[in-house]
Tab-separated table of C-alpha atoms and ligand atoms in Angstrom:
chain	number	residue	atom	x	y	z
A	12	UNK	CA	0.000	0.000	0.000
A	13	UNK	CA	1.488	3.889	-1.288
A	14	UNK	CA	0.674	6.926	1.026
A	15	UNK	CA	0.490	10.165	0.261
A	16	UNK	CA	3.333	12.406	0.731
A	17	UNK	CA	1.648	13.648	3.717
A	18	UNK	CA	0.749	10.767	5.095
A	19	UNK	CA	4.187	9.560	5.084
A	20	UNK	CA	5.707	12.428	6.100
A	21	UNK	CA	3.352	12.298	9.619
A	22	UNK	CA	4.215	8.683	9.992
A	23	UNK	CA	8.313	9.468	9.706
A	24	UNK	CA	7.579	12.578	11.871
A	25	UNK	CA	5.591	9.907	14.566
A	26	UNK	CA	8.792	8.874	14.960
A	27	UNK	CA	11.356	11.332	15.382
A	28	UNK	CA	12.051	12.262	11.903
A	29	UNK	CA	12.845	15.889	11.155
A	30	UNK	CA	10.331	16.945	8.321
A	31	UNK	CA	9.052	20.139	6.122
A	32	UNK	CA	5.913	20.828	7.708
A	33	UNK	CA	2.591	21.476	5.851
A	34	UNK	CA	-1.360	20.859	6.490
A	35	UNK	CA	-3.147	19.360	3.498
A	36	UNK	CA	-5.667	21.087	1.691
A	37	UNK	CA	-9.351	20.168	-0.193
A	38	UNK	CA	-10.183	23.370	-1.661
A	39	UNK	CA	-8.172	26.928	-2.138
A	40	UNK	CA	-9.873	28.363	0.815
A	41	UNK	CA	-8.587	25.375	3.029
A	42	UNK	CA	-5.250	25.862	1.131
A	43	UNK	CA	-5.241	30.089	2.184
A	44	UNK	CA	-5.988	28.931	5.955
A	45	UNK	CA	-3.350	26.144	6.145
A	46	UNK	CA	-0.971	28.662	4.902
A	47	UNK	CA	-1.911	31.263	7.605
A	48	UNK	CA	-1.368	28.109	10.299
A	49	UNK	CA	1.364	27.927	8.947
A	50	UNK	CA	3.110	31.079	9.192
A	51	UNK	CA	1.915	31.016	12.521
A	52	UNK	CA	3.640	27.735	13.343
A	53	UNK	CA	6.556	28.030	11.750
A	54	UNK	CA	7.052	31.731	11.008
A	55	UNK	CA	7.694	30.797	7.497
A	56	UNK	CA	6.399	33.831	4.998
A	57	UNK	CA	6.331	31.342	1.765
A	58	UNK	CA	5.159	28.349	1.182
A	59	UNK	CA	5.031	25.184	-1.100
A	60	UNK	CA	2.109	24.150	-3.358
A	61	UNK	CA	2.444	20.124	-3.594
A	62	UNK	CA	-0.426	17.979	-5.156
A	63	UNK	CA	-0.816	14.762	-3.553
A	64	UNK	CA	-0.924	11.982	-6.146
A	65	UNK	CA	0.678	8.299	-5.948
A	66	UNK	CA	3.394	9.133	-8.225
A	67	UNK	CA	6.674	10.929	-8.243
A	68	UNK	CA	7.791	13.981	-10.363
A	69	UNK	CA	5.436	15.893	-9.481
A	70	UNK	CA	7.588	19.020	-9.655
A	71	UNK	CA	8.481	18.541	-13.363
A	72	UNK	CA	4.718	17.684	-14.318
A	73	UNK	CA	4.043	21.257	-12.365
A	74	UNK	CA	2.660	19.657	-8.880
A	75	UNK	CA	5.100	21.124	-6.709
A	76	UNK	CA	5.153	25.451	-7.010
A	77	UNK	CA	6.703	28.160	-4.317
A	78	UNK	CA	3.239	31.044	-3.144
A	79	UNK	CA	5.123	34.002	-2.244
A	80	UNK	CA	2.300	35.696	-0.388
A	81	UNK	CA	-1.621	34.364	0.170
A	82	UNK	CA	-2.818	35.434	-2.672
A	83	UNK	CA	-0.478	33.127	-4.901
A	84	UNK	CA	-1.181	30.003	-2.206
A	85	UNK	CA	-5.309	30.872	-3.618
A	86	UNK	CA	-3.785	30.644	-7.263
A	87	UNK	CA	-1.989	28.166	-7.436
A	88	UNK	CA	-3.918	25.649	-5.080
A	89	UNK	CA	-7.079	26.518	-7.012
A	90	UNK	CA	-4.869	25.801	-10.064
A	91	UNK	CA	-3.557	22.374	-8.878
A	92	UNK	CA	-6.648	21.079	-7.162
A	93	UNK	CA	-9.082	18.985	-10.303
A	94	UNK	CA	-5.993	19.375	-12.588
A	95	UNK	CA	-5.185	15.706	-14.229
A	96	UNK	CA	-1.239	15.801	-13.179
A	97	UNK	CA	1.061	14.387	-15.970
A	98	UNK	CA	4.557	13.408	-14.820
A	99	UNK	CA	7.075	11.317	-15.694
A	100	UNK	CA	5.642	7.878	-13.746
A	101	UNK	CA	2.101	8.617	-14.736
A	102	UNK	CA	-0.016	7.878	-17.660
A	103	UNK	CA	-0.339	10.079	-20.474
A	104	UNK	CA	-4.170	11.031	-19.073
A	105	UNK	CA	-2.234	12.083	-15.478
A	106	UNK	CA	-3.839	11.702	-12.569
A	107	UNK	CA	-6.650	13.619	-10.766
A	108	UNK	CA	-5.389	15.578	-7.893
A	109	UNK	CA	-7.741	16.057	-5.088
A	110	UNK	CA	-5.753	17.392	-2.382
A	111	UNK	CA	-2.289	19.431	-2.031
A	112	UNK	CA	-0.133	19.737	1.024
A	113	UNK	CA	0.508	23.133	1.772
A	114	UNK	CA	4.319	23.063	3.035
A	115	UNK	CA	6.750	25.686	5.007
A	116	UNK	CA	9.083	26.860	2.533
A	117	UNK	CA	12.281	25.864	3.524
A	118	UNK	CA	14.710	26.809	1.451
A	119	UNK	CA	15.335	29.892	3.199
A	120	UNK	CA	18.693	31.955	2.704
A	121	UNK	CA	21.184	31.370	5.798
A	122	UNK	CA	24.818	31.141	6.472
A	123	UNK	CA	25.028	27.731	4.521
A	124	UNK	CA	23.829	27.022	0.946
A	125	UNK	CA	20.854	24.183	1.340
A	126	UNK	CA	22.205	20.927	-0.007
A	127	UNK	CA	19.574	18.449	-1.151
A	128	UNK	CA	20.582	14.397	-0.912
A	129	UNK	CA	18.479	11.203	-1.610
A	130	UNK	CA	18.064	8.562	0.281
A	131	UNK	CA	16.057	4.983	0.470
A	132	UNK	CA	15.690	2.142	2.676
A	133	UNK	CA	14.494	-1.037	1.151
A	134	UNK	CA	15.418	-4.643	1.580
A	135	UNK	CA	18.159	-6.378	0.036
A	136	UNK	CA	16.664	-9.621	-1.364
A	137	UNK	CA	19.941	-10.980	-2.693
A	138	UNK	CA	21.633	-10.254	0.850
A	139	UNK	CA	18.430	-10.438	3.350
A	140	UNK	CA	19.197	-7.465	5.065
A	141	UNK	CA	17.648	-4.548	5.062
A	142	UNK	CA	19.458	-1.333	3.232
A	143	UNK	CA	19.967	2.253	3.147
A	144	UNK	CA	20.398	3.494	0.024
A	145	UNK	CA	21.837	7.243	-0.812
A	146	UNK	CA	23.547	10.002	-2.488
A	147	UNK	CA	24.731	13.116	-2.320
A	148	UNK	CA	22.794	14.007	-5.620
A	149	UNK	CA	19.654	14.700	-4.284
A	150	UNK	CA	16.448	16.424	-5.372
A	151	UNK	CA	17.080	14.764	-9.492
A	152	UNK	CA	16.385	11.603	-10.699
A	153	UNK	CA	18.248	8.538	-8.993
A	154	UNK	CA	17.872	6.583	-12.503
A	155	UNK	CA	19.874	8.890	-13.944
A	156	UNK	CA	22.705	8.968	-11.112
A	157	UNK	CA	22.914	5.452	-11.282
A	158	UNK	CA	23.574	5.653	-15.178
A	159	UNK	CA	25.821	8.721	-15.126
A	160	UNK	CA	27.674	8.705	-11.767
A	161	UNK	CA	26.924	5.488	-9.767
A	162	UNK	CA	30.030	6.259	-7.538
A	163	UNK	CA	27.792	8.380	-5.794
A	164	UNK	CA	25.430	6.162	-4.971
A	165	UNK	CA	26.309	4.551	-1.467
A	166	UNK	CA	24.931	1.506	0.771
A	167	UNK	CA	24.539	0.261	4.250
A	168	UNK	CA	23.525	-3.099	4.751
A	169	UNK	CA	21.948	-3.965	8.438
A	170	UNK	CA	21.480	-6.580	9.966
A	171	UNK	CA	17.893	-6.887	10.860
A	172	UNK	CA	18.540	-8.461	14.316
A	173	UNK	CA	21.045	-6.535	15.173
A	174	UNK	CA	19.141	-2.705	13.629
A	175	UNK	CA	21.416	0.231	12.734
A	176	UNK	CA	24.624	0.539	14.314
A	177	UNK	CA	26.152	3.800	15.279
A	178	UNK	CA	29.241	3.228	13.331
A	179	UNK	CA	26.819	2.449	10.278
A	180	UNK	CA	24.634	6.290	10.888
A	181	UNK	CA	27.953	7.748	11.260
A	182	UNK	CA	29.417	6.411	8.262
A	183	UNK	CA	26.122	7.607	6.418
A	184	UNK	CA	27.019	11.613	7.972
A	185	UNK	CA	30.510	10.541	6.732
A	186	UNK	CA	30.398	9.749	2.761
A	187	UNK	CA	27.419	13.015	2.893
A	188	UNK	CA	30.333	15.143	3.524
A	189	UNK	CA	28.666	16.678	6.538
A	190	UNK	CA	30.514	17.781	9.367
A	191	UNK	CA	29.557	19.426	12.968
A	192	UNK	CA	25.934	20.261	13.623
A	193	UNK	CA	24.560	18.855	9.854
A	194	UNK	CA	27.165	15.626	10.757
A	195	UNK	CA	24.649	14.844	14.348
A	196	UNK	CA	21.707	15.979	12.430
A	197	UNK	CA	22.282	13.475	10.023
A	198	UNK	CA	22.671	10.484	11.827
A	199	UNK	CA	19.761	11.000	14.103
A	200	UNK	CA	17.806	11.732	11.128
A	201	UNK	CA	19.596	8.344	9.605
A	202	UNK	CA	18.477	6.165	12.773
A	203	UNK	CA	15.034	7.795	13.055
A	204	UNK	CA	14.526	7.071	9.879
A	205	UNK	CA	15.354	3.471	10.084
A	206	UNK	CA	13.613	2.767	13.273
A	207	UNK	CA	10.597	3.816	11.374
A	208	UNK	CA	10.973	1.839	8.569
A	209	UNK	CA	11.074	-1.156	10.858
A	210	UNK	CA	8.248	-0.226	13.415
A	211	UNK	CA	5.659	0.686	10.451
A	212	UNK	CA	6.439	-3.121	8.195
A	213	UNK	CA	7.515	-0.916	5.539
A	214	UNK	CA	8.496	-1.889	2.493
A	215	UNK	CA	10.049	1.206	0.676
A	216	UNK	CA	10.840	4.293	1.923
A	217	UNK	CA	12.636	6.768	-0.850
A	218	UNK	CA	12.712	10.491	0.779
A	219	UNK	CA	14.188	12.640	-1.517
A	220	UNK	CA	15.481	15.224	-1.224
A	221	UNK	CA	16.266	14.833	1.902
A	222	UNK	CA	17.329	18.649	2.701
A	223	UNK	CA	20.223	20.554	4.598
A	224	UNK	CA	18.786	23.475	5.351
A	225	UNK	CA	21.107	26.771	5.425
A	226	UNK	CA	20.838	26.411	9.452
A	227	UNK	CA	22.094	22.893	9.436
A	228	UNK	CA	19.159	20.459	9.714
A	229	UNK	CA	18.473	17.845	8.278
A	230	UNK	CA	14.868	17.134	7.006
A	231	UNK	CA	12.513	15.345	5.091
A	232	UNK	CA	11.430	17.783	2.126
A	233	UNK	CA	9.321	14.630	0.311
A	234	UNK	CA	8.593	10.931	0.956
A	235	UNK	CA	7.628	7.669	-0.910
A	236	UNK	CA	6.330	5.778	1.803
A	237	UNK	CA	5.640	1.606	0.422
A	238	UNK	CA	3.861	-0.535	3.493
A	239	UNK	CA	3.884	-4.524	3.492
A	240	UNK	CA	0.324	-5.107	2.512
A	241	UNK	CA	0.624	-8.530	4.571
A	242	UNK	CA	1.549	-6.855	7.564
A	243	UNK	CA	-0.982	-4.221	7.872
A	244	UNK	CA	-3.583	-6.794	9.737
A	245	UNK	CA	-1.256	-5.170	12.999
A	246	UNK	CA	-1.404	-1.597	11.644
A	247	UNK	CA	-4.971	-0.451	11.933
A	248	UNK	CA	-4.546	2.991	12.180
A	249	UNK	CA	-2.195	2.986	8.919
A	250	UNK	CA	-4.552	0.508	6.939
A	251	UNK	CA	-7.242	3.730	7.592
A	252	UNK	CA	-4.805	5.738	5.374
A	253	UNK	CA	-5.222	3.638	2.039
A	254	UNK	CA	-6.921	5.700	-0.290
A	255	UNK	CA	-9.039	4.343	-3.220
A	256	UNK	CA	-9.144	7.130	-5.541
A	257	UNK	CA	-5.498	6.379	-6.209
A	258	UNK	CA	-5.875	2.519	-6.980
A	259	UNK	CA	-6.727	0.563	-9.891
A	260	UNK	CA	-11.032	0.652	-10.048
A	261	UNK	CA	-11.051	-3.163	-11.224
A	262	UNK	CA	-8.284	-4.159	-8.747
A	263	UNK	CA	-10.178	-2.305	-6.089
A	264	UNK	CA	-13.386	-4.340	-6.749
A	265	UNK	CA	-11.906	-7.505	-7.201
A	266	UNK	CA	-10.294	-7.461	-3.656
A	267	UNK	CA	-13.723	-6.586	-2.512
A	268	UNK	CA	-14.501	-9.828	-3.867
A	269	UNK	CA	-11.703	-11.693	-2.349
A	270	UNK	CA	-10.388	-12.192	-5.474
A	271	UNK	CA	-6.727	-11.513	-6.314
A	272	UNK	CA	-6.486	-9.397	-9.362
A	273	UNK	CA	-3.717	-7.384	-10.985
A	274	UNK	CA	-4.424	-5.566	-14.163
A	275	UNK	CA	-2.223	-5.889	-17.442
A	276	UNK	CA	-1.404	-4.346	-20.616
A	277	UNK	CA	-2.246	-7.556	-22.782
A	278	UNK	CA	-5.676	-9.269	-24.411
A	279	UNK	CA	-6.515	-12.438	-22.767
A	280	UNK	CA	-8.027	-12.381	-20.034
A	281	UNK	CA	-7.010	-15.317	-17.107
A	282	UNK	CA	-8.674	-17.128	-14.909
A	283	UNK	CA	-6.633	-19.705	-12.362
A	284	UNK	CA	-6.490	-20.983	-9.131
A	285	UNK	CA	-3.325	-20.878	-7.492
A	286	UNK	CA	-0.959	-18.167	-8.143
A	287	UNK	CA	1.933	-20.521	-9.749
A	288	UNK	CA	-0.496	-21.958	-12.462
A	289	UNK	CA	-1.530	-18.468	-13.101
A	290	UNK	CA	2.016	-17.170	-13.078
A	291	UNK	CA	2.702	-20.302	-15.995
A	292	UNK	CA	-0.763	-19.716	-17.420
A	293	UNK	CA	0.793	-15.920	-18.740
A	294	UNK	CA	3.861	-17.562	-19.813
A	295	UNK	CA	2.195	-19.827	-21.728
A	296	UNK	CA	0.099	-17.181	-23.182
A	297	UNK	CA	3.019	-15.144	-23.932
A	298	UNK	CA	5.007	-18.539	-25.597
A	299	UNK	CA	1.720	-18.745	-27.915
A	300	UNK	CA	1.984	-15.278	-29.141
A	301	UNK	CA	-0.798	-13.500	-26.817
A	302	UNK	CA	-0.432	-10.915	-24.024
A	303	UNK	CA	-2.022	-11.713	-20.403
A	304	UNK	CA	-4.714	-8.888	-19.271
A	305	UNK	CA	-4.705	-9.854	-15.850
A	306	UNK	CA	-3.544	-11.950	-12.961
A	307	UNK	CA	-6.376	-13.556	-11.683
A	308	UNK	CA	-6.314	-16.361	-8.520
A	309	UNK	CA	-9.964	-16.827	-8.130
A	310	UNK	CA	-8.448	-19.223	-4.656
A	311	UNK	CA	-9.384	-23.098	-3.578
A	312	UNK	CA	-13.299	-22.741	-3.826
A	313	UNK	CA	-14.201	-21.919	-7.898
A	314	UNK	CA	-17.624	-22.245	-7.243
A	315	UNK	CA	-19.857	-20.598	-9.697
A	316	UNK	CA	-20.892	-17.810	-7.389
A	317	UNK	CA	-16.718	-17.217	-8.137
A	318	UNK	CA	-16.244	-17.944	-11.161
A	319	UNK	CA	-19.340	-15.458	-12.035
A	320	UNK	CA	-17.385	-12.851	-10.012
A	321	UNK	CA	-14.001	-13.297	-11.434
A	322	UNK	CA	-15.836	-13.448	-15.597
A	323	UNK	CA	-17.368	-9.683	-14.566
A	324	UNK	CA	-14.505	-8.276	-13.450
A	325	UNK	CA	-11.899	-9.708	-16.318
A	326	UNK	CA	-14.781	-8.439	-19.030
A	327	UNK	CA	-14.688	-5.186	-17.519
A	328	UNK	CA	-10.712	-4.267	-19.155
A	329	UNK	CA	-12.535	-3.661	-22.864
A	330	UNK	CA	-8.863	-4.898	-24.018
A	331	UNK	CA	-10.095	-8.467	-23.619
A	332	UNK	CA	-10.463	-10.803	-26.698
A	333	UNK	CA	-10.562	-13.908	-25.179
A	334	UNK	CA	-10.360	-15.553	-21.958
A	335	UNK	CA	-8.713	-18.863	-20.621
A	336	UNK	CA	-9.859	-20.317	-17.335
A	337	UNK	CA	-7.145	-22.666	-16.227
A	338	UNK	CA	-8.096	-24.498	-13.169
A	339	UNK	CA	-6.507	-27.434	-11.553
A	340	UNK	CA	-9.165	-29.567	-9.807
A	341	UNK	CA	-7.411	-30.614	-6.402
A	342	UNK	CA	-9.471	-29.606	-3.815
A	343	UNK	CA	-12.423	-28.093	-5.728
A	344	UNK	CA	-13.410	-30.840	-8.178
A	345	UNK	CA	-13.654	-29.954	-11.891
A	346	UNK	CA	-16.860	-31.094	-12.323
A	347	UNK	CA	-18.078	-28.650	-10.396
A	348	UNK	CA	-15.792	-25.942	-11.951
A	349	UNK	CA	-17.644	-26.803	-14.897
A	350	UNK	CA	-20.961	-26.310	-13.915
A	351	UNK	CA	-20.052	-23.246	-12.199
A	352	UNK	CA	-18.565	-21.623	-15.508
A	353	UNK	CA	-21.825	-22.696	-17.334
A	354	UNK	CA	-23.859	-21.726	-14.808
A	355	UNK	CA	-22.039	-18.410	-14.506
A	356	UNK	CA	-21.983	-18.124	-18.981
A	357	UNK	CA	-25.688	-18.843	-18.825
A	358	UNK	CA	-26.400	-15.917	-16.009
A	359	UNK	CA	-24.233	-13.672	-17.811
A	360	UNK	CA	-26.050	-14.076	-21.036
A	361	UNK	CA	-24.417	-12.822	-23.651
A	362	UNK	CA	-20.310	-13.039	-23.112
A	363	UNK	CA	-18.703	-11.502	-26.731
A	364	UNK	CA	-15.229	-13.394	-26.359
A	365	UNK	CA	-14.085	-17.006	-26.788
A	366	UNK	CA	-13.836	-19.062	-23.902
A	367	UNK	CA	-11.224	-21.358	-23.596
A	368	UNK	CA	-11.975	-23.780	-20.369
A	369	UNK	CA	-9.051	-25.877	-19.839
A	370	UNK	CA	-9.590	-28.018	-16.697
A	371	UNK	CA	-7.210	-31.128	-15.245
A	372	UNK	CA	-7.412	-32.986	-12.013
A	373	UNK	CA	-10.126	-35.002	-10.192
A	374	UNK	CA	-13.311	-35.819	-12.379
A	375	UNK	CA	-11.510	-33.563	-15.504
A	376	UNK	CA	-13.154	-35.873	-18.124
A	377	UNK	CA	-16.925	-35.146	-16.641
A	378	UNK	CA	-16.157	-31.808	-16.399
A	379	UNK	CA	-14.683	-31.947	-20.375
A	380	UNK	CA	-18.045	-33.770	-20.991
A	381	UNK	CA	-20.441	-30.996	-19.100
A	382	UNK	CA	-18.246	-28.143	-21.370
A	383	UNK	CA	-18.464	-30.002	-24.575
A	384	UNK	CA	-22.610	-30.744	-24.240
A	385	UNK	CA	-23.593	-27.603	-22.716
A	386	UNK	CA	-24.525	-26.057	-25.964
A	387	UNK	CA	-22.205	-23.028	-25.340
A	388	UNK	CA	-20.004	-21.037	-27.149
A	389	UNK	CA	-16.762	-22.569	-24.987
A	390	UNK	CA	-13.582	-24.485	-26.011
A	391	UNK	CA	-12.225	-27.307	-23.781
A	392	UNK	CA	-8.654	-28.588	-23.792
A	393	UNK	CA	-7.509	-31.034	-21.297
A	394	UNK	CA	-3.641	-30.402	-21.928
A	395	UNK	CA	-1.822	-27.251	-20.851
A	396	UNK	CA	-0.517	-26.491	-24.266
A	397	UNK	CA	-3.590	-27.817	-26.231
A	398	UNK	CA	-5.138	-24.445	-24.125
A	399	UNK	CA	-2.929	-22.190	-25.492
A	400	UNK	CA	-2.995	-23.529	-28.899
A	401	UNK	CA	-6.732	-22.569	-28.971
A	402	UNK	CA	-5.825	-19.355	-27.416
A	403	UNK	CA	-3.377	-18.388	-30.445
A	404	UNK	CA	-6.413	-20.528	-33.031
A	405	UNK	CA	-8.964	-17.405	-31.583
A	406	UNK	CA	-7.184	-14.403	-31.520
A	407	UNK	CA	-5.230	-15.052	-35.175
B	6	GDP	P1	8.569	15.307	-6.648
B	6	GDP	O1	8.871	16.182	-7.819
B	6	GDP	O2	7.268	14.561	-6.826
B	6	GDP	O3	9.690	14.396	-6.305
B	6	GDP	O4	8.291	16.287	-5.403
B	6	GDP	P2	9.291	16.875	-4.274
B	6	GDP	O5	8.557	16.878	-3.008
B	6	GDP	O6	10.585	16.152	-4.273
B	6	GDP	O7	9.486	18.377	-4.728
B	6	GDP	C1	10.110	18.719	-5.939
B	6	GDP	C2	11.109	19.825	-5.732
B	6	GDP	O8	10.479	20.976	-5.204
B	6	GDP	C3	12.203	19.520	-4.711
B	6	GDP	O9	13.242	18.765	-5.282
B	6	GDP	C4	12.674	20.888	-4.323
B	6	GDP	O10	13.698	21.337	-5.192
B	6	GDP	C5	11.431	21.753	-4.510
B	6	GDP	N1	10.933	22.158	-3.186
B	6	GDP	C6	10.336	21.363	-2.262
B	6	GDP	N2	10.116	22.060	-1.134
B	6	GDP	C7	10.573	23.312	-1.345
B	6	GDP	C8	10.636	24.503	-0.530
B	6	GDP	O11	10.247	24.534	0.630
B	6	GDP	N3	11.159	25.618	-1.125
B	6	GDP	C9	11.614	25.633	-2.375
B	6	GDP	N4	12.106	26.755	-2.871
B	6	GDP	N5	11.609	24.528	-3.157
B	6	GDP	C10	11.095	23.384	-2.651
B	7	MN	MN1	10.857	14.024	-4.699
């Protein structure tokens, strides 16, 4: 699950982490009054615009602008608010912004020049530890440090049982360059930082930039925050923070259905139990020349109550020109599959695509039987690759 920059900023805050400050706004006039809290918090005379979308770049797409005085917070957020946001990581369409987070300017002149680094924290598959990624070339693209200047990109690995060592926040201060005040800031900031990423079961944290300010502290100017969907069951209050506007429609619906969906680019639609088959099921798709739609586990129990469910929401994604239901009957027998995806065709009425029912396990040649003498429009294969055959036969 993605928060919102503001969200995430008030969970790293929750913990100790330095950040910019701002109230988040529906409307201009909310935008105009968070802006006069603000000032009255913080002292601070300007302020940031930011829309709050699940996706990055927001300042190049024109998401992210400075308000000199009131009037220009009323602009602006009246500008951003409804706009359809195009970045860099969105769609060509953008997305709909419904809220912005009106921020404390703090880039404010001072003895020091503001420096701007990025940093991440993430876990290490290849290693199983956890890691801090970062760089002293914050505030741009860390894609195109990576390509052009990878030297400085820098890591700490951590053990997970043993957390983040001093030595380890120290050495972080250390290849930043910082010294003296920024030097403490920065490894406080470092071990806050990681003590949320721990406590919350995140998943990705990416705050950048992270911001020397010309006083010397260190701060959170932005934040991808990334929790572990599985480990939210022990996170009510965060789980209250997911918001739907940002998500997939279909996805959202299916998971109201219990069924686990993931939306694709392709044309044939999917419909398995068990997340290996389906993960073979779009290989074999791919191997016959199609693309997969979607990722669809409909789970154990494919009863036709399900298997209705799971036909509606694959036919919603207009992209779809045919589907394959690939079910192994191990539990669920496939005889009963196959009167639940007749009794789910004949509810449905009129389905425009090619069905392709390929069904193996217990009582597979009565459920071949029920397909092939139920009068309907659908194509049974027994063997994996006879499936796909049929699949590439319908769609050439
Ligand atoms: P992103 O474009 O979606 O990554 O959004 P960010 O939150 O990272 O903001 C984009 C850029 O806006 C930052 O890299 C900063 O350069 C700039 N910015 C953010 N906060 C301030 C601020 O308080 N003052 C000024 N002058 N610029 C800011
Ligand atoms: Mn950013």
């Amino acid at each position: 699950m993605n928060l919102h920059e503001y969200q995430g900023k008030e969970l790293l805050s929750s913990f100790g982490v330095r950040i910019q400050r701002g109230i988040v706004a529906q409307s201009a006039k909310e935008a105009v009054d968070a802006a006069k809290q603000m000032t009255a918090e913080t002292g601070t005379g300007w302020h940031v615009i930011k829309a709050q979308v699940h996706a990055g770049g927001r300042g190049k797409g024109g998401g992210v602008k400075l308000a000199k005085n009131l009037q220009e917070v009323e602009e602006i957020a009246g500008n951003i608010i409804g706009m359809d946001l195009v970045t860099p990581q969105t769609s060509a369409e953008g997305k709909r912004v419904h809220q912005v987070l009106i921020a404390e300017d703090v880039y404010y002149p001072g003895d020091n020049e503001p420096d701007e680094y990025y940093m991440s924290v993430l876990l290490n598959r290849g290693t199983g530890k956890n890691m801090i990624m970062y760089s002293t070339e914050g505030g741009m693209d860390i894609e195109q440090v990576a390509e052009e200047t990878p030297h400085l990109i820098f890591h700490e690995e951590i053990d997970p049982a043993l957390g983040l060592l001093g030595f380890q926040a120290r050495r972080v201060a250390f290849n930043l360059g910082l010294s003296g005040t920024a030097f403490k800031e920065m490894t406080k900031f470092v071990s806050a930082l990681y003590t949320a990423y721990v406590k919350s079961d995140a998943s990705l944290f990416e705050i950048n930039p992270v911001l020397k300010t010309s006083d010397d502290k260190i701060m959170a100017v932005d934040a991808k925050v990334t929790l572990d969907d599985n480990a939210l069951y022990r996170h009510k209050d965060l789980k209250e923070l997911r918001d739907l506007r940002e998500e997939n429609p279909i996805e959202v619906e299916a998971g109201a259905l219990g069924l686990n969906y993931v939306d694709l680019d392709g044309n044939v639609g999917c419909m398995v139990n068990g997340a290996g088959l389906a993960m073979a099921t779009m290989d074999l798709i791919k191997q016959a020349g199609g693309e997969p739609a979607n990722f669809l586990d409909v789970g154990g129990t494919a009863d036709a109550a399900r298997v209705e469910a799971a036909f509606k929401i694959i036919l919603k994604d207009p992209a779809v020109k045919a589907i394959l239901i690939n079910i192994f009957g191990g539990i669920v027998r496939c005889d009963r599959v196959a009167q639940g995806v007749i009794d789910a065709y004949k509810n449905m009425g009129n389905i425009s695509v090619p069905i392709i029912v390929r069904l193996q396990g217990t009582n597979a040649d009565i459920a071949k039987e029920l397909i092939d003498n139920s009068g309907l429009d659908v194509m049974s294969a027994t063997e994996f690759q006879e499936a796909a055959d049929k699949v590439q036969t319908v769609l050439s």
